XYZ file of C-alpha atoms in Angstrom:
145
model
C 53.541 128.351 70.589
C 50.051 129.653 71.444
C 51.156 131.340 74.651
C 53.608 133.793 72.962
C 50.896 134.713 70.408
C 48.363 135.280 73.178
C 50.782 137.489 75.141
C 51.643 139.453 71.982
C 47.938 139.966 71.165
C 47.096 141.205 74.666
C 50.105 143.548 74.659
C 49.098 144.985 71.272
C 45.556 145.684 72.456
C 46.740 147.585 75.515
C 49.130 149.917 73.654
C 48.040 153.511 72.952
C 46.762 153.826 69.403
C 45.834 150.165 69.111
C 42.174 151.040 68.688
C 42.697 153.809 66.126
C 43.201 156.458 68.806
C 46.634 157.799 67.951
C 46.584 160.760 70.311
C 45.388 158.943 73.384
C 42.452 161.358 73.855
C 38.864 160.810 72.825
C 38.035 162.622 69.560
C 36.382 166.008 69.961
C 32.847 166.142 68.494
C 33.738 169.176 66.341
C 36.552 167.238 64.686
C 34.471 164.248 63.685
C 33.378 163.830 60.083
C 29.855 165.207 59.689
C 29.920 167.037 63.042
C 28.789 170.645 63.344
C 31.525 173.266 63.290
C 31.241 176.823 64.582
C 31.593 179.651 62.068
C 32.460 183.303 62.529
C 29.228 185.292 62.545
C 30.973 188.045 60.588
C 32.252 185.846 57.737
C 31.033 186.531 54.200
C 29.844 182.904 53.977
C 27.559 183.339 57.007
C 26.314 186.765 55.885
C 25.377 185.380 52.463
C 23.485 182.378 53.889
C 21.747 184.563 56.506
C 20.661 187.011 53.808
C 19.185 184.150 51.764
C 17.398 182.784 54.867
C 15.824 186.207 55.526
C 14.817 186.481 51.857
C 13.047 183.095 51.956
C 11.511 183.990 55.340
C 10.070 187.189 53.836
C 8.568 185.273 50.904
C 6.764 182.893 53.281
C 5.803 185.457 55.946
C 2.282 186.919 56.174
C 3.638 190.227 57.459
C 2.758 193.384 55.501
C 6.347 194.577 55.909
C 9.693 193.083 55.043
C 12.003 191.919 57.815
C 15.725 192.574 57.726
C 18.497 190.824 59.624
C 20.117 193.016 62.250
C 22.599 190.566 63.789
C 23.794 186.981 63.356
C 24.135 185.639 66.888
C 25.337 182.110 66.187
C 26.402 180.153 63.106
C 27.351 176.527 62.583
C 27.653 174.267 59.580
C 27.589 170.541 59.020
C 28.725 168.592 55.981
C 25.915 166.353 54.764
C 24.848 165.828 51.161
C 25.656 169.488 50.757
C 26.242 171.978 53.556
C 23.675 172.434 56.297
C 23.817 175.778 58.095
C 22.353 176.402 61.548
C 21.895 180.127 62.133
C 20.475 182.227 64.950
C 19.522 185.625 63.543
C 17.976 188.736 65.104
C 15.605 190.466 62.700
C 13.428 193.552 62.743
C 10.524 194.784 60.651
C 11.270 197.535 58.143
C 9.308 200.443 56.691
C 9.177 198.675 53.300
C 5.740 197.234 52.582
C 5.578 194.055 50.540
C 2.820 195.434 48.301
C 4.979 198.424 47.304
C 7.709 196.329 45.680
C 8.114 196.228 41.920
C 10.310 193.647 40.250
C 11.500 190.320 41.568
C 14.479 191.477 43.643
C 14.441 193.897 46.549
C 17.547 195.157 48.262
C 16.747 195.467 51.945
C 19.778 197.740 52.360
C 17.546 200.686 51.392
C 14.808 199.687 53.849
C 15.207 201.332 57.254
C 13.991 199.569 60.364
C 10.510 200.667 61.405
C 10.093 203.101 64.322
C 7.695 200.547 65.855
C 10.050 197.764 64.887
C 8.823 194.258 65.574
C 11.887 192.252 66.640
C 12.244 188.494 66.400
C 15.014 185.984 66.955
C 14.932 183.145 64.450
C 16.621 179.781 64.247
C 17.188 178.920 60.585
C 18.302 175.583 59.174
C 19.468 176.028 55.581
C 20.662 173.355 53.166
C 22.995 174.457 50.379
C 23.785 171.965 47.608
C 26.328 173.841 45.454
C 26.619 171.312 42.617
C 22.834 171.564 42.070
C 22.751 175.319 42.670
C 20.060 174.716 45.338
C 19.457 176.537 48.599
C 16.480 175.549 50.741
C 15.222 176.742 54.093
C 14.461 173.487 55.896
C 13.352 174.769 59.303
C 12.424 178.095 60.843
C 11.562 178.875 64.429
C 11.061 182.506 65.487
C 10.263 184.079 68.837
C 9.515 187.750 69.602
C 12.211 189.640 71.515
């Protein structure tokens, strides 16, 4: 009686899918829950988050001039308690001085890049929590280019 059960158990453990792997292949990291997924750098979602990252960067920067994003090089997101974005953005200094701004909002669209443009490449880590209407810049790392 025990022998047939033992044989059946061993056979079940050796069948494909017996361990939750229905396809026979190891799961791809990008398909796992909570894993980072690559985004199109030209998507409206990425452009919006990159614009917010640059805005927060400008608020914290000691530069006399505003920086403006020139190109999103890489974009990924990860589902956490919210959405965490990992962006690589090229930015350049503009001709718009911070002390010349009136009002709380500045559209950088009207700010041309400076002739002596200082260029940087920044890695931004942004956390967006939509149900709280919160967007925070968690990490920034910039290098001159």
